[in-house]
JSON list of C-alpha atoms in Angstrom, two decimals:
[
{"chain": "A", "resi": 1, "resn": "UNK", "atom": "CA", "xyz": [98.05, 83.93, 109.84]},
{"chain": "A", "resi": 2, "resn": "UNK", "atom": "CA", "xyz": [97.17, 82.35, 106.64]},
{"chain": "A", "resi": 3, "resn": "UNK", "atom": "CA", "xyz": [99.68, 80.29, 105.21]},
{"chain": "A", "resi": 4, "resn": "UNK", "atom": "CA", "xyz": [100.20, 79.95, 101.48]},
{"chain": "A", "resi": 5, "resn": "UNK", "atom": "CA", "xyz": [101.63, 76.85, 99.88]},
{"chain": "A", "resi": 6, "resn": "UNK", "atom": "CA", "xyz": [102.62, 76.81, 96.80]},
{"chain": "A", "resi": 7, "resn": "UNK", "atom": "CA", "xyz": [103.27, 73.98, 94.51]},
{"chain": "A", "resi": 8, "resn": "UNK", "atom": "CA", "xyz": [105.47, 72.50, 92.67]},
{"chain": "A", "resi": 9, "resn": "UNK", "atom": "CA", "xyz": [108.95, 73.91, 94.22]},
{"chain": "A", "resi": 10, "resn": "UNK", "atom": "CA", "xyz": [110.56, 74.35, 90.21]},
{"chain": "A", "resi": 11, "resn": "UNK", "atom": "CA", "xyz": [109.14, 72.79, 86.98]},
{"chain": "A", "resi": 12, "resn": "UNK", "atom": "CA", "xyz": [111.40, 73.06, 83.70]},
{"chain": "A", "resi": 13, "resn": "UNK", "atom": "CA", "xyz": [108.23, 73.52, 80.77]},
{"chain": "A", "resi": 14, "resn": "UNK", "atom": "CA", "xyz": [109.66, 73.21, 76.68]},
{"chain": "A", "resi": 15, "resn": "UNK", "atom": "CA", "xyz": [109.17, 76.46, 75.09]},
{"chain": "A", "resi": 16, "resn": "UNK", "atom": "CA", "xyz": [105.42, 76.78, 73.61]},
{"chain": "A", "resi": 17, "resn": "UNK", "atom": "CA", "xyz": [104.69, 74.08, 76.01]},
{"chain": "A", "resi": 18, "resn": "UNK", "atom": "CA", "xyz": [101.91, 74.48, 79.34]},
{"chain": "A", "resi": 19, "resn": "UNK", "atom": "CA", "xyz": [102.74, 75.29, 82.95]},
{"chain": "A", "resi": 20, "resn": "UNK", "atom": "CA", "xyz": [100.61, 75.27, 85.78]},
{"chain": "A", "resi": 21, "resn": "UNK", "atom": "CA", "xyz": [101.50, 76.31, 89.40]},
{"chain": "A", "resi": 22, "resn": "UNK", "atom": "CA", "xyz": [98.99, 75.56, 92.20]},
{"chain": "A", "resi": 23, "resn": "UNK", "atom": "CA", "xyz": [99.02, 77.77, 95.58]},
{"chain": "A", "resi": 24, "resn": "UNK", "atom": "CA", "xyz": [96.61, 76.87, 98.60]},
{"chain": "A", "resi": 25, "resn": "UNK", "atom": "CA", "xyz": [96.06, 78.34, 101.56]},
{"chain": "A", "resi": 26, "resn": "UNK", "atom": "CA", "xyz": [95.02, 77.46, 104.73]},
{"chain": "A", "resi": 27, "resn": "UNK", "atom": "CA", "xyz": [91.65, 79.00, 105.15]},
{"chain": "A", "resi": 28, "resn": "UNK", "atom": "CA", "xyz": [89.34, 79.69, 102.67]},
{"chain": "A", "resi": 29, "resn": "UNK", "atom": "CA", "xyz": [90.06, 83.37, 100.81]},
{"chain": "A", "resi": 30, "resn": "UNK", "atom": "CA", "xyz": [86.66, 83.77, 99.55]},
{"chain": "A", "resi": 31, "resn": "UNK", "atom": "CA", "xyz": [84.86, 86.92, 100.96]},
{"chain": "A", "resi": 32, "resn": "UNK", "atom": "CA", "xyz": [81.19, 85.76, 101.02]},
{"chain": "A", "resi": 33, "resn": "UNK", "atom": "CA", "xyz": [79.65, 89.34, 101.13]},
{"chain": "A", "resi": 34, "resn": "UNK", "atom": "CA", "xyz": [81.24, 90.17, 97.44]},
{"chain": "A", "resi": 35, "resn": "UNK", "atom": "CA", "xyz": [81.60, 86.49, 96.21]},
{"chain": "A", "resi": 36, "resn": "UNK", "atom": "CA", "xyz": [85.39, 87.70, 95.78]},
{"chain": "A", "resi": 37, "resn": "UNK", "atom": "CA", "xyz": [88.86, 85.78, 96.28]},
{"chain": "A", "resi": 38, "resn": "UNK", "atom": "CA", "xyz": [91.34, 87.64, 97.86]},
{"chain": "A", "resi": 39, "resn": "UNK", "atom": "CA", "xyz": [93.85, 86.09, 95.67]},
{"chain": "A", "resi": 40, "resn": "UNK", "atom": "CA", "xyz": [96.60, 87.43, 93.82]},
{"chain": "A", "resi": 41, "resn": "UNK", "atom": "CA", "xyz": [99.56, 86.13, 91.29]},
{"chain": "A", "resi": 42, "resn": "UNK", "atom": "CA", "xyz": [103.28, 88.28, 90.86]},
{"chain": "A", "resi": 43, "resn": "UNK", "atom": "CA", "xyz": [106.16, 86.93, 88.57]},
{"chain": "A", "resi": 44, "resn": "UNK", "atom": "CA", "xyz": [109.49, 87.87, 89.80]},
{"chain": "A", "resi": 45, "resn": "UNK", "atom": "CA", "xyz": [112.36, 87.96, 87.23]},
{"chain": "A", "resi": 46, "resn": "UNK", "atom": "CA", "xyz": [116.04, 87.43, 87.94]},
{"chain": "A", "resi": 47, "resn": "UNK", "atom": "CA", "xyz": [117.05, 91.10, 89.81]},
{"chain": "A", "resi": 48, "resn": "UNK", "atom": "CA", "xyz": [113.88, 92.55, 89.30]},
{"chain": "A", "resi": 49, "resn": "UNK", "atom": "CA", "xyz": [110.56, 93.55, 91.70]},
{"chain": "A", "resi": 50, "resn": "UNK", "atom": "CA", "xyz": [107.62, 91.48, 91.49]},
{"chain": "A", "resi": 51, "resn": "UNK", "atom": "CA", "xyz": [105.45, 92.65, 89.41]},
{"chain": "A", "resi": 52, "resn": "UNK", "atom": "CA", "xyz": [101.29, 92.01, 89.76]},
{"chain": "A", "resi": 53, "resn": "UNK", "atom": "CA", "xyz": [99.83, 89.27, 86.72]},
{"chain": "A", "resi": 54, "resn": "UNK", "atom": "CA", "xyz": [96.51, 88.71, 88.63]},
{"chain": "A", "resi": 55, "resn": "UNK", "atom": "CA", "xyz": [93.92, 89.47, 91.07]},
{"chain": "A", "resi": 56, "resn": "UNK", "atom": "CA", "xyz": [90.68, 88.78, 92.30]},
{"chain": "A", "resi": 57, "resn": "UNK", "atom": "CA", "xyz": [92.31, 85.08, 91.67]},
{"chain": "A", "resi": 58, "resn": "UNK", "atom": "CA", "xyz": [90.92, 85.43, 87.79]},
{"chain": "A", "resi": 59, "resn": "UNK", "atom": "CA", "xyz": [91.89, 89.24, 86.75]},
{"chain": "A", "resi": 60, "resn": "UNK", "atom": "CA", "xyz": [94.28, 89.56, 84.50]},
{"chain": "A", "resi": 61, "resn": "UNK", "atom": "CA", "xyz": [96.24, 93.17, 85.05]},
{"chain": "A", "resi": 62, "resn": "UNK", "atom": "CA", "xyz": [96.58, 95.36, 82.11]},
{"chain": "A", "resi": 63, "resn": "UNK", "atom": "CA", "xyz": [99.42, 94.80, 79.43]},
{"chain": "A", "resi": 64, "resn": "UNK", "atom": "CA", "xyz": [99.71, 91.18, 80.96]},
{"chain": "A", "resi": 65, "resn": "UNK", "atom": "CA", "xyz": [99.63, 88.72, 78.20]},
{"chain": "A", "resi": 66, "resn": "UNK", "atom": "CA", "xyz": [96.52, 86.40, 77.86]},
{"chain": "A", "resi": 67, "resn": "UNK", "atom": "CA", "xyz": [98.75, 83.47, 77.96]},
{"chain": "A", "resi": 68, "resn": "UNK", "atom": "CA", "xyz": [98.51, 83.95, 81.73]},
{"chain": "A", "resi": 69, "resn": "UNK", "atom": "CA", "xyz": [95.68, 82.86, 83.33]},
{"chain": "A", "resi": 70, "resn": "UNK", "atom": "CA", "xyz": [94.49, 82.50, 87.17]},
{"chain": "A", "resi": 71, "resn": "UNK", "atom": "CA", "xyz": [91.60, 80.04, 87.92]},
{"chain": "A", "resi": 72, "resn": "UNK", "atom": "CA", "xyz": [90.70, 78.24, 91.10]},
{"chain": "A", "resi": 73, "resn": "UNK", "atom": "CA", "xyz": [88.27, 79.23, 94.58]},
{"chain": "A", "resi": 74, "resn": "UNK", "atom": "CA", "xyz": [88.02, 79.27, 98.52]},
{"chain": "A", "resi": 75, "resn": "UNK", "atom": "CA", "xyz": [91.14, 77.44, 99.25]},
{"chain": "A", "resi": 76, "resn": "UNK", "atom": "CA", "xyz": [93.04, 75.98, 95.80]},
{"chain": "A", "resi": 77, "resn": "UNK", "atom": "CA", "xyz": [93.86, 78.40, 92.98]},
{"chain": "A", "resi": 78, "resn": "UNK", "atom": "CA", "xyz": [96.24, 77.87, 90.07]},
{"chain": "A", "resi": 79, "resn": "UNK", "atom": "CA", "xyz": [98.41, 79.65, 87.57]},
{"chain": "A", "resi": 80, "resn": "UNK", "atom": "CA", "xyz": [98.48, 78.45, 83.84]},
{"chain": "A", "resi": 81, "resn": "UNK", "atom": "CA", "xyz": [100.99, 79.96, 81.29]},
{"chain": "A", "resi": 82, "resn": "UNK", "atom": "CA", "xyz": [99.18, 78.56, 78.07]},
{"chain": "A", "resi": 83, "resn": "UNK", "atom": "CA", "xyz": [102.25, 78.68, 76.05]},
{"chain": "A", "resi": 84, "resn": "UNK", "atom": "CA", "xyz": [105.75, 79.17, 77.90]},
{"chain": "A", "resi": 85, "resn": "UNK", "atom": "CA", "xyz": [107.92, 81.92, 76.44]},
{"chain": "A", "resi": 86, "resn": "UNK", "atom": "CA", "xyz": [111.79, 82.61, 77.15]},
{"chain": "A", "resi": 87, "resn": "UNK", "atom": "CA", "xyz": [110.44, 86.09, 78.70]},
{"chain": "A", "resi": 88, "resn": "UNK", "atom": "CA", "xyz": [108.22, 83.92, 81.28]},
{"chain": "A", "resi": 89, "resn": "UNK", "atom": "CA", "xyz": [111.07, 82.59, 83.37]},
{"chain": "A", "resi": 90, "resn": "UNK", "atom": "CA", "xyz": [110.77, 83.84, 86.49]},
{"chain": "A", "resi": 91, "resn": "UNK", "atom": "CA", "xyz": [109.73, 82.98, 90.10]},
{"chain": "A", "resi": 92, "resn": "UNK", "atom": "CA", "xyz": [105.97, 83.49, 90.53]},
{"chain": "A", "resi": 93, "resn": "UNK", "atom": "CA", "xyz": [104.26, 84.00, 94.20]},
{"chain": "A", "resi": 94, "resn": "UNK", "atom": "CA", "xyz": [100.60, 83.67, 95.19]},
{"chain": "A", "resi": 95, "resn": "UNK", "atom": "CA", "xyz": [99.15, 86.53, 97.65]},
{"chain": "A", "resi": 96, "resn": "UNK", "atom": "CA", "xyz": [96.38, 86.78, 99.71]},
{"chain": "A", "resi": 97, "resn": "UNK", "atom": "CA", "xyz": [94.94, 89.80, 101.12]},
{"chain": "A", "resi": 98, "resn": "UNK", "atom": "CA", "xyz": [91.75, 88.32, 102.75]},
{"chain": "A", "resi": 99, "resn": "UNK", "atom": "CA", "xyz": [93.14, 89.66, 105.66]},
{"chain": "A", "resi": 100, "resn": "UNK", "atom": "CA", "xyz": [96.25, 90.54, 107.71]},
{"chain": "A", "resi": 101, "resn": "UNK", "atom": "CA", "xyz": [99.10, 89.97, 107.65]},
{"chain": "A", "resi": 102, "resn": "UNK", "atom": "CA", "xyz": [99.17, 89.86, 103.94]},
{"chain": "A", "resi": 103, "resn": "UNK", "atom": "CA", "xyz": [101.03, 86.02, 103.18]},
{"chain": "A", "resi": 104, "resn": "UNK", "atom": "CA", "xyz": [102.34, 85.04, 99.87]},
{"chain": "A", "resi": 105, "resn": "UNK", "atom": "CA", "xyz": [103.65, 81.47, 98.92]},
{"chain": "A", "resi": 106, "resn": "UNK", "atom": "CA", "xyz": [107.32, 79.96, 99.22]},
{"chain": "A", "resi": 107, "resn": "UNK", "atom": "CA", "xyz": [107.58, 80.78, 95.36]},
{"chain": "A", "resi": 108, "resn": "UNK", "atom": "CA", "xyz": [107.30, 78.46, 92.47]},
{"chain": "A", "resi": 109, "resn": "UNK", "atom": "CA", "xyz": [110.73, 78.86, 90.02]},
{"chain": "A", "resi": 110, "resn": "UNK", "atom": "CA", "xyz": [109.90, 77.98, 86.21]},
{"chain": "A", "resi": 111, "resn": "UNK", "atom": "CA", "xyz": [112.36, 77.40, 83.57]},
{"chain": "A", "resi": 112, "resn": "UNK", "atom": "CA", "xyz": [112.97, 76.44, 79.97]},
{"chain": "A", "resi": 113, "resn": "UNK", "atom": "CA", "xyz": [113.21, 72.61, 79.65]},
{"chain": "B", "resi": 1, "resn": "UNK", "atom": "CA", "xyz": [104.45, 106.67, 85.16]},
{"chain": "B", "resi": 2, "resn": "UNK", "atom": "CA", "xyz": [104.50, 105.64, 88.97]},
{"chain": "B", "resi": 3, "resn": "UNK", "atom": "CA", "xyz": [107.36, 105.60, 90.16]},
{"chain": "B", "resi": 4, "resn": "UNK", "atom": "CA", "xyz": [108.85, 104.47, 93.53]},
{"chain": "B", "resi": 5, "resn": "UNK", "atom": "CA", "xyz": [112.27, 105.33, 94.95]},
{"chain": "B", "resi": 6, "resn": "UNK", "atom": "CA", "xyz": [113.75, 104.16, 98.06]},
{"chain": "B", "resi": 7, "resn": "UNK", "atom": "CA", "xyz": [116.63, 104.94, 100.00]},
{"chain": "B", "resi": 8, "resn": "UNK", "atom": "CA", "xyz": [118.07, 104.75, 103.35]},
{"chain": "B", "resi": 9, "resn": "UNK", "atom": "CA", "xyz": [119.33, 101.22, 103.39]},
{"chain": "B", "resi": 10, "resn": "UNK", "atom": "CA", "xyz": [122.80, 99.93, 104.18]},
{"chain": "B", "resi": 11, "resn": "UNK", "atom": "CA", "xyz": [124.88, 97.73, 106.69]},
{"chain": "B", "resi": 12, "resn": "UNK", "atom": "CA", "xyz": [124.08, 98.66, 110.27]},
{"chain": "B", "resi": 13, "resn": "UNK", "atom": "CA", "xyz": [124.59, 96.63, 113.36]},
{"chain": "B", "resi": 14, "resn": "UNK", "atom": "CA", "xyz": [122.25, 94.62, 115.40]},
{"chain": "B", "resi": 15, "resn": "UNK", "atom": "CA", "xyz": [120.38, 96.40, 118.16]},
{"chain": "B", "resi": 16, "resn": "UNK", "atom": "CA", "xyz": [120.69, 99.56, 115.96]},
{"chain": "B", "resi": 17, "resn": "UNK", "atom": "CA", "xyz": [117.95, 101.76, 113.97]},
{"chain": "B", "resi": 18, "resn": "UNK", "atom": "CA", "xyz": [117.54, 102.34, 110.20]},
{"chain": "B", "resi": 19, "resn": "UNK", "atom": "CA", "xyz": [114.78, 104.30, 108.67]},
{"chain": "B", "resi": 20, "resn": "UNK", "atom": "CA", "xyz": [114.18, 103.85, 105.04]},
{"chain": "B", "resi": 21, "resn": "UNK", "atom": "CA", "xyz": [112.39, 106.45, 102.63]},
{"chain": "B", "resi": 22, "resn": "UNK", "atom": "CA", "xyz": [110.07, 105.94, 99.85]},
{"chain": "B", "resi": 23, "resn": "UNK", "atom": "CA", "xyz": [109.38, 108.93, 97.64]},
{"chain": "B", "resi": 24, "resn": "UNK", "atom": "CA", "xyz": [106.41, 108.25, 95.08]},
{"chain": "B", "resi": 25, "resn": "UNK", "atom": "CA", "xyz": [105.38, 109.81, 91.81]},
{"chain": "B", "resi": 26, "resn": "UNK", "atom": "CA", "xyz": [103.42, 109.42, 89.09]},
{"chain": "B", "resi": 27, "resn": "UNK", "atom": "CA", "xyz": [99.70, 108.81, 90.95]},
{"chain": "B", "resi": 28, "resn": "UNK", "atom": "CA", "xyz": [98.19, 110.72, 94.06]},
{"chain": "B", "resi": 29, "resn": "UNK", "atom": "CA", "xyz": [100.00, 109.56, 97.07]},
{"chain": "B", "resi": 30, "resn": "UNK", "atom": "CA", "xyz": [97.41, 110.29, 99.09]},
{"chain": "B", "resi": 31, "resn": "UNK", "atom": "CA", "xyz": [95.09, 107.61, 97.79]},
{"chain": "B", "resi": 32, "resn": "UNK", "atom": "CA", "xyz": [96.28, 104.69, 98.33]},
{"chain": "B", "resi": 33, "resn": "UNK", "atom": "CA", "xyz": [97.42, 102.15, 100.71]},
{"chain": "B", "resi": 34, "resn": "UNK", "atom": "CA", "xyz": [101.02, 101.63, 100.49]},
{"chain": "B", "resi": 35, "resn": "UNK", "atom": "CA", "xyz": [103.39, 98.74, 102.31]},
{"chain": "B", "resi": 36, "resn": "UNK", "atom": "CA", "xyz": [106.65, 97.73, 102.88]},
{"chain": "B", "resi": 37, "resn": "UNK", "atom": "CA", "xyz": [107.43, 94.13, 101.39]},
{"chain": "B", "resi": 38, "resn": "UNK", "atom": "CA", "xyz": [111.21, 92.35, 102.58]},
{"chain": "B", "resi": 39, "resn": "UNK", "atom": "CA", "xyz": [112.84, 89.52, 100.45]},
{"chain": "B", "resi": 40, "resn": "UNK", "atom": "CA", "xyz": [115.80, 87.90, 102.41]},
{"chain": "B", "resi": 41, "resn": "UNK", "atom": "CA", "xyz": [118.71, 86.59, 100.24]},
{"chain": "B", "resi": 42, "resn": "UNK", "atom": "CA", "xyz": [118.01, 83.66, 98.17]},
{"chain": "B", "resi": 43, "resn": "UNK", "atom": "CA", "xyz": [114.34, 83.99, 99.87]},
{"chain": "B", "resi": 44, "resn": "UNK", "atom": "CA", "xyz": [110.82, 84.60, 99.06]},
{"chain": "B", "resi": 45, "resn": "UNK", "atom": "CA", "xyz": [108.34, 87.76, 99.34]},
{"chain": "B", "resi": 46, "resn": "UNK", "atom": "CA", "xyz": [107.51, 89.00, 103.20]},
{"chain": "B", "resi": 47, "resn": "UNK", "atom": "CA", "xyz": [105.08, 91.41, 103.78]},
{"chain": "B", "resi": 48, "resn": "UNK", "atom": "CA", "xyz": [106.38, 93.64, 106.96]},
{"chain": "B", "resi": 49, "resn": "UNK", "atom": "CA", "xyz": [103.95, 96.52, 107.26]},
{"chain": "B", "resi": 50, "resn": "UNK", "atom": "CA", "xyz": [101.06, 99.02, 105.59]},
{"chain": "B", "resi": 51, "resn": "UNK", "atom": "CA", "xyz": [99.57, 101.89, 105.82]},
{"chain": "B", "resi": 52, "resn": "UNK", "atom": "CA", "xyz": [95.89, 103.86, 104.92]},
{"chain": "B", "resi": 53, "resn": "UNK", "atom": "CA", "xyz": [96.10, 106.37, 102.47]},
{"chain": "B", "resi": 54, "resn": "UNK", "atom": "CA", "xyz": [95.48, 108.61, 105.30]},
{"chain": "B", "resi": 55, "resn": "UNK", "atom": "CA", "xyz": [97.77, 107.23, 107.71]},
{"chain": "B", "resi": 56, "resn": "UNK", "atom": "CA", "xyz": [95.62, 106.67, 110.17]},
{"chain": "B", "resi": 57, "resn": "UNK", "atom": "CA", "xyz": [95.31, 102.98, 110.18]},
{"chain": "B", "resi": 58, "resn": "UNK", "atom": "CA", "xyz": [98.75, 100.94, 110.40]},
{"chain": "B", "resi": 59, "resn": "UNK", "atom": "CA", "xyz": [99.51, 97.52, 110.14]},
{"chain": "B", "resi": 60, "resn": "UNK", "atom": "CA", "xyz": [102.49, 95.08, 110.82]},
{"chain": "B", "resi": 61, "resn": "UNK", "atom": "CA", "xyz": [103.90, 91.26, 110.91]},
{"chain": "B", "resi": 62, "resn": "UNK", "atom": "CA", "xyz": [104.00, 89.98, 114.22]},
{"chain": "B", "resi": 63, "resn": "UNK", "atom": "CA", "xyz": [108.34, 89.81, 113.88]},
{"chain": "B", "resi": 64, "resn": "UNK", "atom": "CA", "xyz": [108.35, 93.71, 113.82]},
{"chain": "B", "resi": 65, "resn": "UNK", "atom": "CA", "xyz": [105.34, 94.85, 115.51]},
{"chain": "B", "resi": 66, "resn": "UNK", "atom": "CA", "xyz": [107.07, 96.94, 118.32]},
{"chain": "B", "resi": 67, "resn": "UNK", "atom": "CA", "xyz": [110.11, 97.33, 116.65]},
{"chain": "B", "resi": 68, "resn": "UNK", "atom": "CA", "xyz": [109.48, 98.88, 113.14]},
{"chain": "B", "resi": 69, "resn": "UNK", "atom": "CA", "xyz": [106.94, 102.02, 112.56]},
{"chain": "B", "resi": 70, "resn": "UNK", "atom": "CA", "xyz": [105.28, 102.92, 109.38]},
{"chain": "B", "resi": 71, "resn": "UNK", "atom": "CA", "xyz": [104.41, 106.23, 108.70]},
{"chain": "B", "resi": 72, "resn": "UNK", "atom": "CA", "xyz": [103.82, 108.89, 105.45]},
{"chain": "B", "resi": 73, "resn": "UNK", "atom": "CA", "xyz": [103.98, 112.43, 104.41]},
{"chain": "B", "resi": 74, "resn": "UNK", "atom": "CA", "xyz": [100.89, 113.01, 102.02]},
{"chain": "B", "resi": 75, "resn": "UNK", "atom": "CA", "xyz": [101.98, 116.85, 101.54]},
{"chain": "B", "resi": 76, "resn": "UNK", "atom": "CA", "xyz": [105.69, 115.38, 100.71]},
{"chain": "B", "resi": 77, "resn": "UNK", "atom": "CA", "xyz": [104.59, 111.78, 99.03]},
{"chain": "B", "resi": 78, "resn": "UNK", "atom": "CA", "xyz": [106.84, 109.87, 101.08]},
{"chain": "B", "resi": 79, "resn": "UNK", "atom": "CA", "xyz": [106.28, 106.74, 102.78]},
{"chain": "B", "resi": 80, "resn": "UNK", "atom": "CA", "xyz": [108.86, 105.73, 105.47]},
{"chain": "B", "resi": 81, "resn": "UNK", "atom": "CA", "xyz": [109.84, 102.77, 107.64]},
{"chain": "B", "resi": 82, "resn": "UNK", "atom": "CA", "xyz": [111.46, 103.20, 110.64]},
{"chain": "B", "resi": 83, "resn": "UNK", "atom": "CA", "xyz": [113.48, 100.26, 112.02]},
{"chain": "B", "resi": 84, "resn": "UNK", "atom": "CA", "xyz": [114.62, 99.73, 115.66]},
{"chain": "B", "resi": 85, "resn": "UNK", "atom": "CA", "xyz": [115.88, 97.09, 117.29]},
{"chain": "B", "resi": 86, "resn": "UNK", "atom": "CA", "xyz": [117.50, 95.47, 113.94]},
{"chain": "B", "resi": 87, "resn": "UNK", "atom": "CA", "xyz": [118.10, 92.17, 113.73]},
{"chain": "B", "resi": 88, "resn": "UNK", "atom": "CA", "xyz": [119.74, 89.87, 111.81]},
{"chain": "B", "resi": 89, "resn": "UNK", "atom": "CA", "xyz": [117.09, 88.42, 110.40]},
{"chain": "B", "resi": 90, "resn": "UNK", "atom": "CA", "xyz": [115.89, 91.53, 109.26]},
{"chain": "B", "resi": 91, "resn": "UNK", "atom": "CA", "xyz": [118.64, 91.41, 106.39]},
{"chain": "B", "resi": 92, "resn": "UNK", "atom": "CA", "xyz": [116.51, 92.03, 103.39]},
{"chain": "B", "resi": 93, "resn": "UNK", "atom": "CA", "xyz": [115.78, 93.83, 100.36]},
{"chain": "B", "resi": 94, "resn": "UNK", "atom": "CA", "xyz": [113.29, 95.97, 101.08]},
{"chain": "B", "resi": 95, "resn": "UNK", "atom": "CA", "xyz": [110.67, 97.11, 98.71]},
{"chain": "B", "resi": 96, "resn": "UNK", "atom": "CA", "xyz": [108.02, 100.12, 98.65]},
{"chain": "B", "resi": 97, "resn": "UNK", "atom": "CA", "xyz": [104.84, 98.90, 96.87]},
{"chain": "B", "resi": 98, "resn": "UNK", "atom": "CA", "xyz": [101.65, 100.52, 96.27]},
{"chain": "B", "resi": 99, "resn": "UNK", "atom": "CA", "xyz": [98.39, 99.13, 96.81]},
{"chain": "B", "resi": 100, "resn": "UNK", "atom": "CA", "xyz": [95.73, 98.89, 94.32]},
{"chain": "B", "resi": 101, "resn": "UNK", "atom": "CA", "xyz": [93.11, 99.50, 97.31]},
{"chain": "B", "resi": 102, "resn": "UNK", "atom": "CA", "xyz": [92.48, 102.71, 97.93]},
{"chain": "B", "resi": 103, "resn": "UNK", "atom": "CA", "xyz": [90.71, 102.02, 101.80]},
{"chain": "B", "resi": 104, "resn": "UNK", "atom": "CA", "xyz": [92.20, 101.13, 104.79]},
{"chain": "B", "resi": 105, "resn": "UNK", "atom": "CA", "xyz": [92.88, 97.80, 104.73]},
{"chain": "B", "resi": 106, "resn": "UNK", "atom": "CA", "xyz": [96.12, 96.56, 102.42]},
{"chain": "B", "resi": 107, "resn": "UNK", "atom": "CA", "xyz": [95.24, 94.32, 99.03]},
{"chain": "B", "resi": 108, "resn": "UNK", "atom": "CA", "xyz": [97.61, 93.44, 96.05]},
{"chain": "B", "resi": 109, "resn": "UNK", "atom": "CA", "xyz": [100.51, 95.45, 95.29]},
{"chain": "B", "resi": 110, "resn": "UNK", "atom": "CA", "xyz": [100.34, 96.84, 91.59]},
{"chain": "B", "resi": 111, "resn": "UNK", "atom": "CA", "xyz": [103.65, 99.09, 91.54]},
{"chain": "B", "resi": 112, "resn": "UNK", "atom": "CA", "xyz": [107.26, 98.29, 93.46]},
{"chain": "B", "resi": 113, "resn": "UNK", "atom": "CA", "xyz": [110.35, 99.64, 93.42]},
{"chain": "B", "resi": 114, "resn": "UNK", "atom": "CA", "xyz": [113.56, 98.81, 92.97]},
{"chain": "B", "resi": 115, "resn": "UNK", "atom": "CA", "xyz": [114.32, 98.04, 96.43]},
{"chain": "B", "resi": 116, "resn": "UNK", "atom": "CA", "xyz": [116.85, 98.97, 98.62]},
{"chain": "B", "resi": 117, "resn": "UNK", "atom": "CA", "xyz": [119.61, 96.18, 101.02]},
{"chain": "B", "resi": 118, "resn": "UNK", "atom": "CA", "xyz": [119.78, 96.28, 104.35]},
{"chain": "B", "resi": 119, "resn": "UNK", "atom": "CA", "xyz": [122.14, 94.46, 106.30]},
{"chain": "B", "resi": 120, "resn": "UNK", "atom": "CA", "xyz": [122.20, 93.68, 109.86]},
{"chain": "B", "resi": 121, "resn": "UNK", "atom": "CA", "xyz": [125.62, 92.49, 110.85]},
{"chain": "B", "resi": 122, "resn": "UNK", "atom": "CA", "xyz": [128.32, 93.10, 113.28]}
]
């Protein structure tokens, strides 16, 4: 199985202020064949289902804000929200679907400073 | 507006069986992947099983392949997981999620429900 780790555990971020969570996994994700990462980034509100910010590693989903943004290749990919809002505390995940089983990370938990 | 709906959960003892339902609306069922995705208490995100949009391809976590079976009903757009053998480590929200992919193999997961508890305990 590939195994996701995410990174850090919890970071507190001042509102308007940058956060950046980094997820790596343990083999590479990139699909030579389509130059593709099999990457993906949820946020997970208190009592809510995860809901899908980014694929592809880069891909923004539609209606996700542009403060959100997924960068990184083969093994080390990151999550940057530009400019933290109250609305973005969450827990966020990484996901790969290079291949089965599908693995997310432990989870990063971000809050207001 | 997709919508996913699942029931079937509750507190059932170890060694028993639970099958939980999924009914879908809102997008044809019948094109897409779908999967079953667990969160233990306090936990992070498992993925336990998916399915092709046919149903002909079906694929598990090593913890429940032999116990748990994924199947759908296309005509009925259901998806449903049925649970044998239950643990206690099975104790987990359980959530229906589509799949973006519409193939065979499972990608990202676009919608989810609301999820539904299941306990294992005696």
């Amino acid at each position: 199985d590939i195994v996701m780790t995410q990174s850090p555990d919890s970071l507190a971020v001042s509102l308007g202020e940058r956060a950046t969570i980094n997820c790596k996994s343990s083999q590479s994700v990139l699909y030579s064949s389509n130059n593709k990462n099999y990457l993906a980034w949820y946020q997970q509100r208190p009592g809510q289902p995860p809901k899908l910010l980014i694929f592809w590693a880069s891909t923004r989903e539609s209606g996700v804000p542009d403060r959100f943004t997924g960068s990184g290749s083969g093994t080390d990919f990151s999550l940057t929200i530009s400019s933290l809002q109250a609305e973005d505390v969450a827990f966020y995940y990484c996901q790969q679907y290079y291949t089965t089983p599908l693995t997310f990370g432990g989870g990063t938990k971000v809050e207001i400073k | 507006e997709v919508q996913l709906l699942e029931s079937g959960g509750g507190l059932i003892q170890p060694g028993e069986s639970l099958r939980l339902s999924c009914a879908a609306s809102g997008f044809t069922f019948s094109s897409y992947v779908m999967n079953w995705v667990r969160q233990a208490p306090g936990k992070g995100l498992e993925w336990v099983s998916g399915i092709s949009s046919s149903g002909a391809g079906a694929f598990y976590r090593d913890s429940v392949k032999g116990r748990f079976t994924i199947s759908r009903d296309n005509s009925k757009n259901m998806l449903y997981l049925q649970m044998n053998s239950l643990r206690a480590d099975d104790t987990a929200v359980y959530y229906c999620a589509k799949d973006r992919a519409w193939e065979v193999l499972p990608h990202f997961l676009d919608y989810w429900g609301q999820g539904i508890l299941v306990t294992v305990s005696s």
